[in-house]
PDB file as gemmi writes it, atoms N, CA and C in Angstrom:
CRYST1    1.000    1.000    1.000  90.00  90.00  90.00 P 1                      
ATOM      1  N   GLN A   1       0.835  -1.186   0.000  1.00  0.00           N  
ATOM      2  CA  GLN A   1       0.000   0.000   0.000  1.00  0.00           C  
ATOM      3  C   GLN A   1       0.876   1.244   0.000  1.00  0.00           C  
ATOM      4  N   VAL A   2       0.441   2.251  -0.728  1.00  0.00           N  
ATOM      5  CA  VAL A   2       1.134   3.524  -0.809  1.00  0.00           C  
ATOM      6  C   VAL A   2       0.356   4.552  -0.002  1.00  0.00           C  
ATOM      7  N   HIS A   3       1.085   5.364   0.745  1.00  0.00           N  
ATOM      8  CA  HIS A   3       0.477   6.398   1.564  1.00  0.00           C  
ATOM      9  C   HIS A   3       1.030   7.752   1.163  1.00  0.00           C  
ATOM     10  N   LEU A   4       0.148   8.725   1.090  1.00  0.00           N  
ATOM     11  CA  LEU A   4       0.524  10.102   0.828  1.00  0.00           C  
ATOM     12  C   LEU A   4       0.215  10.927   2.069  1.00  0.00           C  
ATOM     13  N   VAL A   5       1.198  11.672   2.538  1.00  0.00           N  
ATOM     14  CA  VAL A   5       1.055  12.485   3.730  1.00  0.00           C  
ATOM     15  C   VAL A   5       1.334  13.934   3.367  1.00  0.00           C  
ATOM     16  N   GLU A   6       0.378  14.793   3.659  1.00  0.00           N  
ATOM     17  CA  GLU A   6       0.480  16.206   3.329  1.00  0.00           C  
ATOM     18  C   GLU A   6       0.764  17.029   4.576  1.00  0.00           C  
ATOM     19  N   SER A   7       1.362  18.180   4.360  1.00  0.00           N  
ATOM     20  CA  SER A   7       1.631  19.106   5.446  1.00  0.00           C  
ATOM     21  C   SER A   7       1.730  20.513   4.877  1.00  0.00           C  
ATOM     22  N   GLY A   8       1.704  21.491   5.753  1.00  0.00           N  
ATOM     23  CA  GLY A   8       1.905  22.871   5.360  1.00  0.00           C  
ATOM     24  C   GLY A   8       0.669  23.731   5.327  1.00  0.00           C  
ATOM     25  N   GLY A   9      -0.499  23.130   5.482  1.00  0.00           N  
ATOM     26  CA  GLY A   9      -1.713  23.920   5.502  1.00  0.00           C  
ATOM     27  C   GLY A   9      -1.814  24.751   6.763  1.00  0.00           C  
ATOM     28  N   GLY A  10      -2.728  25.693   6.739  1.00  0.00           N  
ATOM     29  CA  GLY A  10      -2.927  26.555   7.885  1.00  0.00           C  
ATOM     30  C   GLY A  10      -3.750  27.760   7.517  1.00  0.00           C  
ATOM     31  N   SER A  11      -3.715  28.738   8.395  1.00  0.00           N  
ATOM     32  CA  SER A  11      -4.457  29.981   8.211  1.00  0.00           C  
ATOM     33  C   SER A  11      -3.496  31.121   7.941  1.00  0.00           C  
ATOM     34  N   VAL A  12      -3.862  31.967   7.000  1.00  0.00           N  
ATOM     35  CA  VAL A  12      -3.019  33.086   6.617  1.00  0.00           C  
ATOM     36  C   VAL A  12      -3.910  34.229   6.152  1.00  0.00           C  
ATOM     37  N   GLN A  13      -3.433  35.439   6.303  1.00  0.00           N  
ATOM     38  CA  GLN A  13      -4.161  36.588   5.790  1.00  0.00           C  
ATOM     39  C   GLN A  13      -3.941  36.754   4.298  1.00  0.00           C  
ATOM     40  N   ALA A  14      -4.889  37.399   3.653  1.00  0.00           N  
ATOM     41  CA  ALA A  14      -4.766  37.657   2.227  1.00  0.00           C  
ATOM     42  C   ALA A  14      -3.443  38.338   1.917  1.00  0.00           C  
ATOM     43  N   GLY A  15      -2.818  37.879   0.844  1.00  0.00           N  
ATOM     44  CA  GLY A  15      -1.511  38.378   0.463  1.00  0.00           C  
ATOM     45  C   GLY A  15      -0.360  37.567   1.004  1.00  0.00           C  
ATOM     46  N   GLY A  16      -0.641  36.676   1.926  1.00  0.00           N  
ATOM     47  CA  GLY A  16       0.392  35.852   2.517  1.00  0.00           C  
ATOM     48  C   GLY A  16       0.743  34.652   1.667  1.00  0.00           C  
ATOM     49  N   SER A  17       1.607  33.814   2.222  1.00  0.00           N  
ATOM     50  CA  SER A  17       2.118  32.661   1.496  1.00  0.00           C  
ATOM     51  C   SER A  17       2.091  31.418   2.367  1.00  0.00           C  
ATOM     52  N   LEU A  18       1.963  30.283   1.717  1.00  0.00           N  
ATOM     53  CA  LEU A  18       2.079  28.985   2.347  1.00  0.00           C  
ATOM     54  C   LEU A  18       2.781  28.043   1.382  1.00  0.00           C  
ATOM     55  N   ARG A  19       3.448  27.054   1.938  1.00  0.00           N  
ATOM     56  CA  ARG A  19       4.072  26.015   1.129  1.00  0.00           C  
ATOM     57  C   ARG A  19       3.564  24.659   1.589  1.00  0.00           C  
ATOM     58  N   LEU A  20       2.887  23.973   0.695  1.00  0.00           N  
ATOM     59  CA  LEU A  20       2.376  22.650   0.977  1.00  0.00           C  
ATOM     60  C   LEU A  20       3.369  21.594   0.508  1.00  0.00           C  
ATOM     61  N   SER A  21       3.422  20.502   1.241  1.00  0.00           N  
ATOM     62  CA  SER A  21       4.261  19.371   0.874  1.00  0.00           C  
ATOM     63  C   SER A  21       3.423  18.109   0.874  1.00  0.00           C  
ATOM     64  N   CYS A  22       3.791  17.181   0.022  1.00  0.00           N  
ATOM     65  CA  CYS A  22       3.142  15.879  -0.032  1.00  0.00           C  
ATOM     66  C   CYS A  22       4.214  14.833  -0.262  1.00  0.00           C  
ATOM     67  N   VAL A  23       4.315  13.896   0.650  1.00  0.00           N  
ATOM     68  CA  VAL A  23       5.322  12.850   0.581  1.00  0.00           C  
ATOM     69  C   VAL A  23       4.631  11.505   0.399  1.00  0.00           C  
ATOM     70  N   ALA A  24       5.047  10.772  -0.608  1.00  0.00           N  
ATOM     71  CA  ALA A  24       4.541   9.431  -0.853  1.00  0.00           C  
ATOM     72  C   ALA A  24       5.501   8.404  -0.289  1.00  0.00           C  
ATOM     73  N   SER A  25       4.955   7.393   0.352  1.00  0.00           N  
ATOM     74  CA  SER A  25       5.773   6.334   0.917  1.00  0.00           C  
ATOM     75  C   SER A  25       5.157   4.981   0.592  1.00  0.00           C  
ATOM     76  N   GLY A  26       5.976   3.955   0.666  1.00  0.00           N  
ATOM     77  CA  GLY A  26       5.547   2.614   0.334  1.00  0.00           C  
ATOM     78  C   GLY A  26       6.387   2.054  -0.791  1.00  0.00           C  
ATOM     79  N   ARG A  27       5.853   1.046  -1.449  1.00  0.00           N  
ATOM     80  CA  ARG A  27       6.571   0.435  -2.566  1.00  0.00           C  
ATOM     81  C   ARG A  27       6.294   1.246  -3.823  1.00  0.00           C  
ATOM     82  N   ILE A  28       7.220   2.135  -4.143  1.00  0.00           N  
ATOM     83  CA  ILE A  28       7.092   3.042  -5.268  1.00  0.00           C  
ATOM     84  C   ILE A  28       8.217   2.764  -6.252  1.00  0.00           C  
ATOM     85  N   TYR A  29       7.852   2.357  -7.438  1.00  0.00           N  
ATOM     86  CA  TYR A  29       8.839   2.066  -8.474  1.00  0.00           C  
ATOM     87  C   TYR A  29       9.161   3.294  -9.316  1.00  0.00           C  
ATOM     88  N   GLY A  30       8.259   4.224  -9.343  1.00  0.00           N  
ATOM     89  CA  GLY A  30       8.445   5.455 -10.081  1.00  0.00           C  
ATOM     90  C   GLY A  30       7.182   6.279 -10.020  1.00  0.00           C  
ATOM     91  N   ILE A  31       7.328   7.552 -10.278  1.00  0.00           N  
ATOM     92  CA  ILE A  31       6.204   8.473 -10.257  1.00  0.00           C  
ATOM     93  C   ILE A  31       6.035   9.073 -11.645  1.00  0.00           C  
ATOM     94  N   ASN A  32       4.854   8.899 -12.201  1.00  0.00           N  
ATOM     95  CA  ASN A  32       4.556   9.485 -13.499  1.00  0.00           C  
ATOM     96  C   ASN A  32       4.191  10.958 -13.380  1.00  0.00           C  
ATOM     97  N   ALA A  33       3.403  11.281 -12.361  1.00  0.00           N  
ATOM     98  CA  ALA A  33       2.966  12.655 -12.163  1.00  0.00           C  
ATOM     99  C   ALA A  33       2.378  12.791 -10.774  1.00  0.00           C  
ATOM    100  N   MET A  34       2.419  14.004 -10.263  1.00  0.00           N  
ATOM    101  CA  MET A  34       1.732  14.325  -9.022  1.00  0.00           C  
ATOM    102  C   MET A  34       0.930  15.593  -9.230  1.00  0.00           C  
ATOM    103  N   THR A  35      -0.232  15.626  -8.624  1.00  0.00           N  
ATOM    104  CA  THR A  35      -1.202  16.678  -8.894  1.00  0.00           C  
ATOM    105  C   THR A  35      -1.773  17.208  -7.585  1.00  0.00           C  
ATOM    106  N   TRP A  36      -1.977  18.513  -7.550  1.00  0.00           N  
ATOM    107  CA  TRP A  36      -2.685  19.161  -6.450  1.00  0.00           C  
ATOM    108  C   TRP A  36      -4.101  19.505  -6.891  1.00  0.00           C  
ATOM    109  N   TYR A  37      -5.061  19.138  -6.059  1.00  0.00           N  
ATOM    110  CA  TYR A  37      -6.456  19.509  -6.222  1.00  0.00           C  
ATOM    111  C   TYR A  37      -6.900  20.288  -4.996  1.00  0.00           C  
ATOM    112  N   ARG A  38      -8.030  20.967  -5.123  1.00  0.00           N  
ATOM    113  CA  ARG A  38      -8.625  21.599  -3.967  1.00  0.00           C  
ATOM    114  C   ARG A  38     -10.138  21.523  -4.070  1.00  0.00           C  
ATOM    115  N   GLN A  39     -10.775  21.594  -2.916  1.00  0.00           N  
ATOM    116  CA  GLN A  39     -12.223  21.552  -2.867  1.00  0.00           C  
ATOM    117  C   GLN A  39     -12.707  22.467  -1.759  1.00  0.00           C  
ATOM    118  N   ALA A  40     -13.509  23.439  -2.131  1.00  0.00           N  
ATOM    119  CA  ALA A  40     -14.146  24.336  -1.180  1.00  0.00           C  
ATOM    120  C   ALA A  40     -15.558  23.846  -0.902  1.00  0.00           C  
ATOM    121  N   PRO A  41     -16.120  24.200   0.248  1.00  0.00           N  
ATOM    122  CA  PRO A  41     -17.479  23.759   0.562  1.00  0.00           C  
ATOM    123  C   PRO A  41     -18.474  24.145  -0.527  1.00  0.00           C  
ATOM    124  N   GLY A  42     -19.274  23.182  -0.947  1.00  0.00           N  
ATOM    125  CA  GLY A  42     -20.264  23.416  -1.973  1.00  0.00           C  
ATOM    126  C   GLY A  42     -19.751  23.357  -3.388  1.00  0.00           C  
ATOM    127  N   ASN A  43     -18.450  23.225  -3.560  1.00  0.00           N  
ATOM    128  CA  ASN A  43     -17.850  23.165  -4.887  1.00  0.00           C  
ATOM    129  C   ASN A  43     -17.330  21.765  -5.181  1.00  0.00           C  
ATOM    130  N   GLU A  44     -17.173  21.476  -6.454  1.00  0.00           N  
ATOM    131  CA  GLU A  44     -16.570  20.214  -6.832  1.00  0.00           C  
ATOM    132  C   GLU A  44     -15.055  20.335  -6.771  1.00  0.00           C  
ATOM    133  N   ARG A  45     -14.404  19.211  -6.731  1.00  0.00           N  
ATOM    134  CA  ARG A  45     -12.956  19.194  -6.669  1.00  0.00           C  
ATOM    135  C   ARG A  45     -12.364  19.798  -7.940  1.00  0.00           C  
ATOM    136  N   GLU A  46     -11.365  20.644  -7.759  1.00  0.00           N  
ATOM    137  CA  GLU A  46     -10.773  21.415  -8.839  1.00  0.00           C  
ATOM    138  C   GLU A  46      -9.285  21.126  -8.941  1.00  0.00           C  
ATOM    139  N   LEU A  47      -8.811  20.915 -10.150  1.00  0.00           N  
ATOM    140  CA  LEU A  47      -7.375  20.763 -10.367  1.00  0.00           C  
ATOM    141  C   LEU A  47      -6.690  22.105 -10.170  1.00  0.00           C  
ATOM    142  N   VAL A  48      -5.638  22.113  -9.369  1.00  0.00           N  
ATOM    143  CA  VAL A  48      -4.884  23.326  -9.088  1.00  0.00           C  
ATOM    144  C   VAL A  48      -3.607  23.366  -9.909  1.00  0.00           C  
ATOM    145  N   ALA A  49      -2.808  22.308  -9.829  1.00  0.00           N  
ATOM    146  CA  ALA A  49      -1.528  22.260 -10.522  1.00  0.00           C  
ATOM    147  C   ALA A  49      -1.053  20.826 -10.577  1.00  0.00           C  
ATOM    148  N   ASP A  50      -0.320  20.495 -11.630  1.00  0.00           N  
ATOM    149  CA  ASP A  50       0.303  19.184 -11.679  1.00  0.00           C  
ATOM    150  C   ASP A  50       1.691  19.275 -12.280  1.00  0.00           C  
ATOM    151  N   ILE A  51       2.447  18.212 -12.097  1.00  0.00           N  
ATOM    152  CA  ILE A  51       3.810  18.152 -12.592  1.00  0.00           C  
ATOM    153  C   ILE A  51       4.120  16.701 -12.923  1.00  0.00           C  
ATOM    154  N   ASP A  52       4.703  16.472 -14.097  1.00  0.00           N  
ATOM    155  CA  ASP A  52       5.018  15.114 -14.493  1.00  0.00           C  
ATOM    156  C   ASP A  52       6.486  14.806 -14.222  1.00  0.00           C  
ATOM    157  N   SER A  53       6.903  13.622 -14.630  1.00  0.00           N  
ATOM    158  CA  SER A  53       8.255  13.175 -14.316  1.00  0.00           C  
ATOM    159  C   SER A  53       9.330  13.964 -15.044  1.00  0.00           C  
ATOM    160  N   ASP A  54       8.960  14.666 -16.099  1.00  0.00           N  
ATOM    161  CA  ASP A  54       9.902  15.514 -16.818  1.00  0.00           C  
ATOM    162  C   ASP A  54       9.938  16.939 -16.277  1.00  0.00           C  
ATOM    163  N   GLY A  55       9.099  17.231 -15.308  1.00  0.00           N  
ATOM    164  CA  GLY A  55       9.035  18.569 -14.763  1.00  0.00           C  
ATOM    165  C   GLY A  55       8.075  19.492 -15.476  1.00  0.00           C  
ATOM    166  N   ASP A  56       7.345  18.984 -16.448  1.00  0.00           N  
ATOM    167  CA  ASP A  56       6.339  19.799 -17.122  1.00  0.00           C  
ATOM    168  C   ASP A  56       5.179  20.058 -16.177  1.00  0.00           C  
ATOM    169  N   THR A  57       4.687  21.289 -16.174  1.00  0.00           N  
ATOM    170  CA  THR A  57       3.670  21.698 -15.221  1.00  0.00           C  
ATOM    171  C   THR A  57       2.426  22.200 -15.921  1.00  0.00           C  
ATOM    172  N   ASN A  58       1.340  22.194 -15.176  1.00  0.00           N  
ATOM    173  CA  ASN A  58       0.067  22.701 -15.639  1.00  0.00           C  
ATOM    174  C   ASN A  58      -0.619  23.366 -14.458  1.00  0.00           C  
ATOM    175  N   TYR A  59      -1.278  24.508 -14.702  1.00  0.00           N  
ATOM    176  CA  TYR A  59      -1.918  25.266 -13.636  1.00  0.00           C  
ATOM    177  C   TYR A  59      -3.329  25.658 -14.016  1.00  0.00           C  
ATOM    178  N   ALA A  60      -4.172  25.733 -13.005  1.00  0.00           N  
ATOM    179  CA  ALA A  60      -5.468  26.347 -13.194  1.00  0.00           C  
ATOM    180  C   ALA A  60      -5.282  27.834 -13.450  1.00  0.00           C  
ATOM    181  N   ASP A  61      -6.160  28.400 -14.269  1.00  0.00           N  
ATOM    182  CA  ASP A  61      -6.059  29.821 -14.577  1.00  0.00           C  
ATOM    183  C   ASP A  61      -6.107  30.684 -13.318  1.00  0.00           C  
ATOM    184  N   SER A  62      -6.858  30.238 -12.334  1.00  0.00           N  
ATOM    185  CA  SER A  62      -7.052  31.029 -11.134  1.00  0.00           C  
ATOM    186  C   SER A  62      -5.803  31.137 -10.264  1.00  0.00           C  
ATOM    187  N   VAL A  63      -4.827  30.259 -10.472  1.00  0.00           N  
ATOM    188  CA  VAL A  63      -3.627  30.271  -9.639  1.00  0.00           C  
ATOM    189  C   VAL A  63      -2.356  30.538 -10.427  1.00  0.00           C  
ATOM    190  N   ARG A  64      -2.435  30.522 -11.732  1.00  0.00           N  
ATOM    191  CA  ARG A  64      -1.249  30.721 -12.556  1.00  0.00           C  
ATOM    192  C   ARG A  64      -0.604  32.073 -12.256  1.00  0.00           C  
ATOM    193  N   GLY A  65       0.694  32.054 -12.048  1.00  0.00           N  
ATOM    194  CA  GLY A  65       1.419  33.263 -11.693  1.00  0.00           C  
ATOM    195  C   GLY A  65       1.551  33.489 -10.211  1.00  0.00           C  
ATOM    196  N   ARG A  66       0.736  32.820  -9.408  1.00  0.00           N  
ATOM    197  CA  ARG A  66       0.796  32.939  -7.955  1.00  0.00           C  
ATOM    198  C   ARG A  66       1.310  31.670  -7.287  1.00  0.00           C  
ATOM    199  N   PHE A  67       0.967  30.525  -7.857  1.00  0.00           N  
ATOM    200  CA  PHE A  67       1.356  29.235  -7.291  1.00  0.00           C  
ATOM    201  C   PHE A  67       2.456  28.621  -8.146  1.00  0.00           C  
ATOM    202  N   THR A  68       3.318  27.864  -7.512  1.00  0.00           N  
ATOM    203  CA  THR A  68       4.369  27.137  -8.208  1.00  0.00           C  
ATOM    204  C   THR A  68       4.423  25.710  -7.681  1.00  0.00           C  
ATOM    205  N   VAL A  69       4.308  24.747  -8.577  1.00  0.00           N  
ATOM    206  CA  VAL A  69       4.413  23.350  -8.200  1.00  0.00           C  
ATOM    207  C   VAL A  69       5.806  22.851  -8.573  1.00  0.00           C  
ATOM    208  N   SER A  70       6.389  22.069  -7.706  1.00  0.00           N  
ATOM    209  CA  SER A  70       7.692  21.485  -7.961  1.00  0.00           C  
ATOM    210  C   SER A  70       7.733  20.106  -7.333  1.00  0.00           C  
ATOM    211  N   ALA A  71       8.720  19.324  -7.720  1.00  0.00           N  
ATOM    212  CA  ALA A  71       8.819  17.964  -7.217  1.00  0.00           C  
ATOM    213  C   ALA A  71      10.264  17.565  -7.032  1.00  0.00           C  
ATOM    214  N   ASP A  72      10.489  16.752  -6.045  1.00  0.00           N  
ATOM    215  CA  ASP A  72      11.758  16.073  -5.864  1.00  0.00           C  
ATOM    216  C   ASP A  72      11.426  14.591  -5.842  1.00  0.00           C  
ATOM    217  N   TYR A  73      11.477  13.972  -7.001  1.00  0.00           N  
ATOM    218  CA  TYR A  73      11.039  12.586  -7.101  1.00  0.00           C  
ATOM    219  C   TYR A  73      12.028  11.609  -6.478  1.00  0.00           C  
ATOM    220  N   THR A  74      13.247  12.056  -6.214  1.00  0.00           N  
ATOM    221  CA  THR A  74      14.157  11.205  -5.456  1.00  0.00           C  
ATOM    222  C   THR A  74      13.689  11.044  -4.024  1.00  0.00           C  
ATOM    223  N   LYS A  75      12.865  11.976  -3.554  1.00  0.00           N  
ATOM    224  CA  LYS A  75      12.284  11.915  -2.226  1.00  0.00           C  
ATOM    225  C   LYS A  75      10.788  11.624  -2.265  1.00  0.00           C  
ATOM    226  N   ASN A  76      10.266  11.328  -3.448  1.00  0.00           N  
ATOM    227  CA  ASN A  76       8.840  11.050  -3.628  1.00  0.00           C  
ATOM    228  C   ASN A  76       7.986  12.173  -3.052  1.00  0.00           C  
ATOM    229  N   THR A  77       8.379  13.393  -3.352  1.00  0.00           N  
ATOM    230  CA  THR A  77       7.759  14.551  -2.736  1.00  0.00           C  
ATOM    231  C   THR A  77       7.375  15.586  -3.788  1.00  0.00           C  
ATOM    232  N   VAL A  78       6.217  16.184  -3.591  1.00  0.00           N  
ATOM    233  CA  VAL A  78       5.772  17.293  -4.418  1.00  0.00           C  
ATOM    234  C   VAL A  78       5.446  18.467  -3.500  1.00  0.00           C  
ATOM    235  N   TYR A  79       5.673  19.679  -3.999  1.00  0.00           N  
ATOM    236  CA  TYR A  79       5.443  20.892  -3.237  1.00  0.00           C  
ATOM    237  C   TYR A  79       4.492  21.807  -4.001  1.00  0.00           C  
ATOM    238  N   LEU A  80       3.812  22.638  -3.258  1.00  0.00           N  
ATOM    239  CA  LEU A  80       3.009  23.692  -3.850  1.00  0.00           C  
ATOM    240  C   LEU A  80       3.293  24.980  -3.092  1.00  0.00           C  
ATOM    241  N   GLU A  81       4.027  25.874  -3.725  1.00  0.00           N  
ATOM    242  CA  GLU A  81       4.305  27.188  -3.157  1.00  0.00           C  
ATOM    243  C   GLU A  81       3.181  28.118  -3.554  1.00  0.00           C  
ATOM    244  N   MET A  82       2.506  28.671  -2.571  1.00  0.00           N  
ATOM    245  CA  MET A  82       1.348  29.514  -2.805  1.00  0.00           C  
ATOM    246  C   MET A  82       1.666  30.916  -2.311  1.00  0.00           C  
ATOM    247  N   ASN A  83       1.657  31.865  -3.216  1.00  0.00           N  
ATOM    248  CA  ASN A  83       1.931  33.259  -2.904  1.00  0.00           C  
ATOM    249  C   ASN A  83       0.723  34.119  -3.243  1.00  0.00           C  
ATOM    250  N   SER A  84       0.708  35.315  -2.683  1.00  0.00           N  
ATOM    251  CA  SER A  84      -0.383  36.267  -2.934  1.00  0.00           C  
ATOM    252  C   SER A  84      -1.739  35.603  -2.737  1.00  0.00           C  
ATOM    253  N   LEU A  85      -1.878  34.915  -1.629  1.00  0.00           N  
ATOM    254  CA  LEU A  85      -3.096  34.150  -1.379  1.00  0.00           C  
ATOM    255  C   LEU A  85      -4.305  35.059  -1.251  1.00  0.00           C  
ATOM    256  N   LYS A  86      -5.426  34.555  -1.734  1.00  0.00           N  
ATOM    257  CA  LYS A  86      -6.693  35.261  -1.718  1.00  0.00           C  
ATOM    258  C   LYS A  86      -7.712  34.447  -0.933  1.00  0.00           C  
ATOM    259  N   PRO A  87      -8.738  35.102  -0.393  1.00  0.00           N  
ATOM    260  CA  PRO A  87      -9.786  34.333   0.291  1.00  0.00           C  
ATOM    261  C   PRO A  87     -10.397  33.250  -0.592  1.00  0.00           C  
ATOM    262  N   GLU A  88     -10.445  33.474  -1.893  1.00  0.00           N  
ATOM    263  CA  GLU A  88     -10.980  32.483  -2.815  1.00  0.00           C  
ATOM    264  C   GLU A  88     -10.142  31.212  -2.877  1.00  0.00           C  
ATOM    265  N   ASP A  89      -8.917  31.255  -2.363  1.00  0.00           N  
ATOM    266  CA  ASP A  89      -8.070  30.076  -2.323  1.00  0.00           C  
ATOM    267  C   ASP A  89      -8.397  29.160  -1.149  1.00  0.00           C  
ATOM    268  N   THR A  90      -9.267  29.600  -0.270  1.00  0.00           N  
ATOM    269  CA  THR A  90      -9.640  28.789   0.883  1.00  0.00           C  
ATOM    270  C   THR A  90     -10.286  27.490   0.423  1.00  0.00           C  
ATOM    271  N   ALA A  91      -9.726  26.376   0.857  1.00  0.00           N  
ATOM    272  CA  ALA A  91     -10.205  25.068   0.439  1.00  0.00           C  
ATOM    273  C   ALA A  91      -9.393  23.999   1.157  1.00  0.00           C  
ATOM    274  N   ILE A  92      -9.844  22.766   1.013  1.00  0.00           N  
ATOM    275  CA  ILE A  92      -9.013  21.634   1.380  1.00  0.00           C  
ATOM    276  C   ILE A  92      -8.198  21.262   0.153  1.00  0.00           C  
ATOM    277  N   TYR A  93      -6.899  21.163   0.328  1.00  0.00           N  
ATOM    278  CA  TYR A  93      -5.990  20.847  -0.761  1.00  0.00           C  
ATOM    279  C   TYR A  93      -5.566  19.386  -0.659  1.00  0.00           C  
ATOM    280  N   TYR A  94      -5.676  18.688  -1.784  1.00  0.00           N  
ATOM    281  CA  TYR A  94      -5.378  17.264  -1.849  1.00  0.00           C  
ATOM    282  C   TYR A  94      -4.231  17.011  -2.812  1.00  0.00           C  
ATOM    283  N   CYS A  95      -3.431  16.032  -2.484  1.00  0.00           N  
ATOM    284  CA  CYS A  95      -2.352  15.574  -3.338  1.00  0.00           C  
ATOM    285  C   CYS A  95      -2.736  14.232  -3.947  1.00  0.00           C  
ATOM    286  N   LYS A  96      -2.474  14.064  -5.238  1.00  0.00           N  
ATOM    287  CA  LYS A  96      -2.725  12.812  -5.935  1.00  0.00           C  
ATOM    288  C   LYS A  96      -1.464  12.380  -6.658  1.00  0.00           C  
ATOM    289  N   ALA A  97      -1.164  11.094  -6.587  1.00  0.00           N  
ATOM    290  CA  ALA A  97       0.018  10.544  -7.234  1.00  0.00           C  
ATOM    291  C   ALA A  97      -0.373   9.508  -8.273  1.00  0.00           C  
ATOM    292  N   ASP A  98       0.164   9.665  -9.469  1.00  0.00           N  
ATOM    293  CA  ASP A  98       0.074   8.676 -10.536  1.00  0.00           C  
ATOM    294  C   ASP A  98       1.400   7.923 -10.525  1.00  0.00           C  
ATOM    295  N   LEU A  99       1.361   6.697 -10.043  1.00  0.00           N  
ATOM    296  CA  LEU A  99       2.574   5.929  -9.835  1.00  0.00           C  
ATOM    297  C   LEU A  99       2.811   4.949 -10.968  1.00  0.00           C  
ATOM    298  N   ALA A 100       4.077   4.766 -11.311  1.00  0.00           N  
ATOM    299  CA  ALA A 100       4.447   3.818 -12.346  1.00  0.00           C  
ATOM    300  C   ALA A 100       4.040   2.407 -11.941  1.00  0.00           C  
ATOM    301  N   GLY A 101       3.437   1.694 -12.870  1.00  0.00           N  
ATOM    302  CA  GLY A 101       3.063   0.316 -12.639  1.00  0.00           C  
ATOM    303  C   GLY A 101       1.821   0.112 -11.806  1.00  0.00           C  
ATOM    304  N   GLU A 102       1.163   1.180 -11.411  1.00  0.00           N  
ATOM    305  CA  GLU A 102      -0.037   1.086 -10.594  1.00  0.00           C  
ATOM    306  C   GLU A 102      -1.268   1.352 -11.435  1.00  0.00           C  
ATOM    307  N   LEU A 103      -2.308   0.576 -11.201  1.00  0.00           N  
ATOM    308  CA  LEU A 103      -3.546   0.750 -11.937  1.00  0.00           C  
ATOM    309  C   LEU A 103      -4.320   1.967 -11.447  1.00  0.00           C  
ATOM    310  N   TYR A 104      -4.282   2.221 -10.138  1.00  0.00           N  
ATOM    311  CA  TYR A 104      -5.063   3.278  -9.533  1.00  0.00           C  
ATOM    312  C   TYR A 104      -4.169   4.385  -8.996  1.00  0.00           C  
ATOM    313  N   ASP A 105      -4.698   5.601  -9.014  1.00  0.00           N  
ATOM    314  CA  ASP A 105      -4.021   6.724  -8.399  1.00  0.00           C  
ATOM    315  C   ASP A 105      -4.206   6.680  -6.883  1.00  0.00           C  
ATOM    316  N   TYR A 106      -3.296   7.327  -6.167  1.00  0.00           N  
ATOM    317  CA  TYR A 106      -3.367   7.429  -4.719  1.00  0.00           C  
ATOM    318  C   TYR A 106      -3.584   8.871  -4.320  1.00  0.00           C  
ATOM    319  N   TRP A 107      -4.356   9.045  -3.265  1.00  0.00           N  
ATOM    320  CA  TRP A 107      -4.729  10.369  -2.779  1.00  0.00           C  
ATOM    321  C   TRP A 107      -4.286  10.566  -1.339  1.00  0.00           C  
ATOM    322  N   GLY A 108      -3.900  11.797  -1.034  1.00  0.00           N  
ATOM    323  CA  GLY A 108      -3.647  12.166   0.343  1.00  0.00           C  
ATOM    324  C   GLY A 108      -4.937  12.479   1.067  1.00  0.00           C  
ATOM    325  N   GLN A 109      -4.807  12.768   2.351  1.00  0.00           N  
ATOM    326  CA  GLN A 109      -5.973  12.995   3.196  1.00  0.00           C  
ATOM    327  C   GLN A 109      -6.512  14.416   3.083  1.00  0.00           C  
ATOM    328  N   GLY A 110      -5.748  15.304   2.506  1.00  0.00           N  
ATOM    329  CA  GLY A 110      -6.132  16.699   2.388  1.00  0.00           C  
ATOM    330  C   GLY A 110      -5.600  17.531   3.535  1.00  0.00           C  
ATOM    331  N   THR A 111      -5.334  18.782   3.244  1.00  0.00           N  
ATOM    332  CA  THR A 111      -4.900  19.726   4.264  1.00  0.00           C  
ATOM    333  C   THR A 111      -5.637  21.045   4.058  1.00  0.00           C  
ATOM    334  N   GLN A 112      -6.098  21.621   5.148  1.00  0.00           N  
ATOM    335  CA  GLN A 112      -6.932  22.813   5.081  1.00  0.00           C  
ATOM    336  C   GLN A 112      -6.082  24.057   4.905  1.00  0.00           C  
ATOM    337  N   VAL A 113      -6.467  24.877   3.943  1.00  0.00           N  
ATOM    338  CA  VAL A 113      -5.887  26.200   3.745  1.00  0.00           C  
ATOM    339  C   VAL A 113      -7.000  27.223   3.907  1.00  0.00           C  
ATOM    340  N   THR A 114      -6.801  28.156   4.822  1.00  0.00           N  
ATOM    341  CA  THR A 114      -7.786  29.191   5.083  1.00  0.00           C  
ATOM    342  C   THR A 114      -7.130  30.554   4.916  1.00  0.00           C  
ATOM    343  N   VAL A 115      -7.708  31.369   4.060  1.00  0.00           N  
ATOM    344  CA  VAL A 115      -7.183  32.703   3.781  1.00  0.00           C  
ATOM    345  C   VAL A 115      -8.240  33.715   4.195  1.00  0.00           C  
ATOM    346  N   SER A 116      -7.885  34.592   5.105  1.00  0.00           N  
ATOM    347  CA  SER A 116      -8.802  35.598   5.596  1.00  0.00           C  
ATOM    348  C   SER A 116      -8.450  36.969   5.038  1.00  0.00           C  
ATOM    349  N   SER A 117      -9.437  37.842   4.992  1.00  0.00           N  
ATOM    350  CA  SER A 117      -9.240  39.194   4.499  1.00  0.00           C  
ATOM    351  C   SER A 117      -9.448  40.211   5.597  1.00  0.00           C  
TER     352      SER A 117                                                      
END                                                                             
């Protein structure tokens, strides 16, 4: 079994910054991609940013230019640097891993990010 553990969430005022981390552990032969999602109350889960094994990234329009996703696959870890945070960024943030040789993706438990104005 593979486990994803997230950290770095918390409360911050608008304009502040947070850095989220997600570490995958278990029998991991390789990582194809890791993705950050978020879900606010009453909303469906939204893709925030992803990064593949080559370092290619993709961002939601709402976070592009403010958030940066990076990965250290030697440590099975993905990061999400969030700058210029807005109240609209308030959500539970989830990490998802697409692992080599695995049929199913793995998800973290989520970490709460709250941005106040």
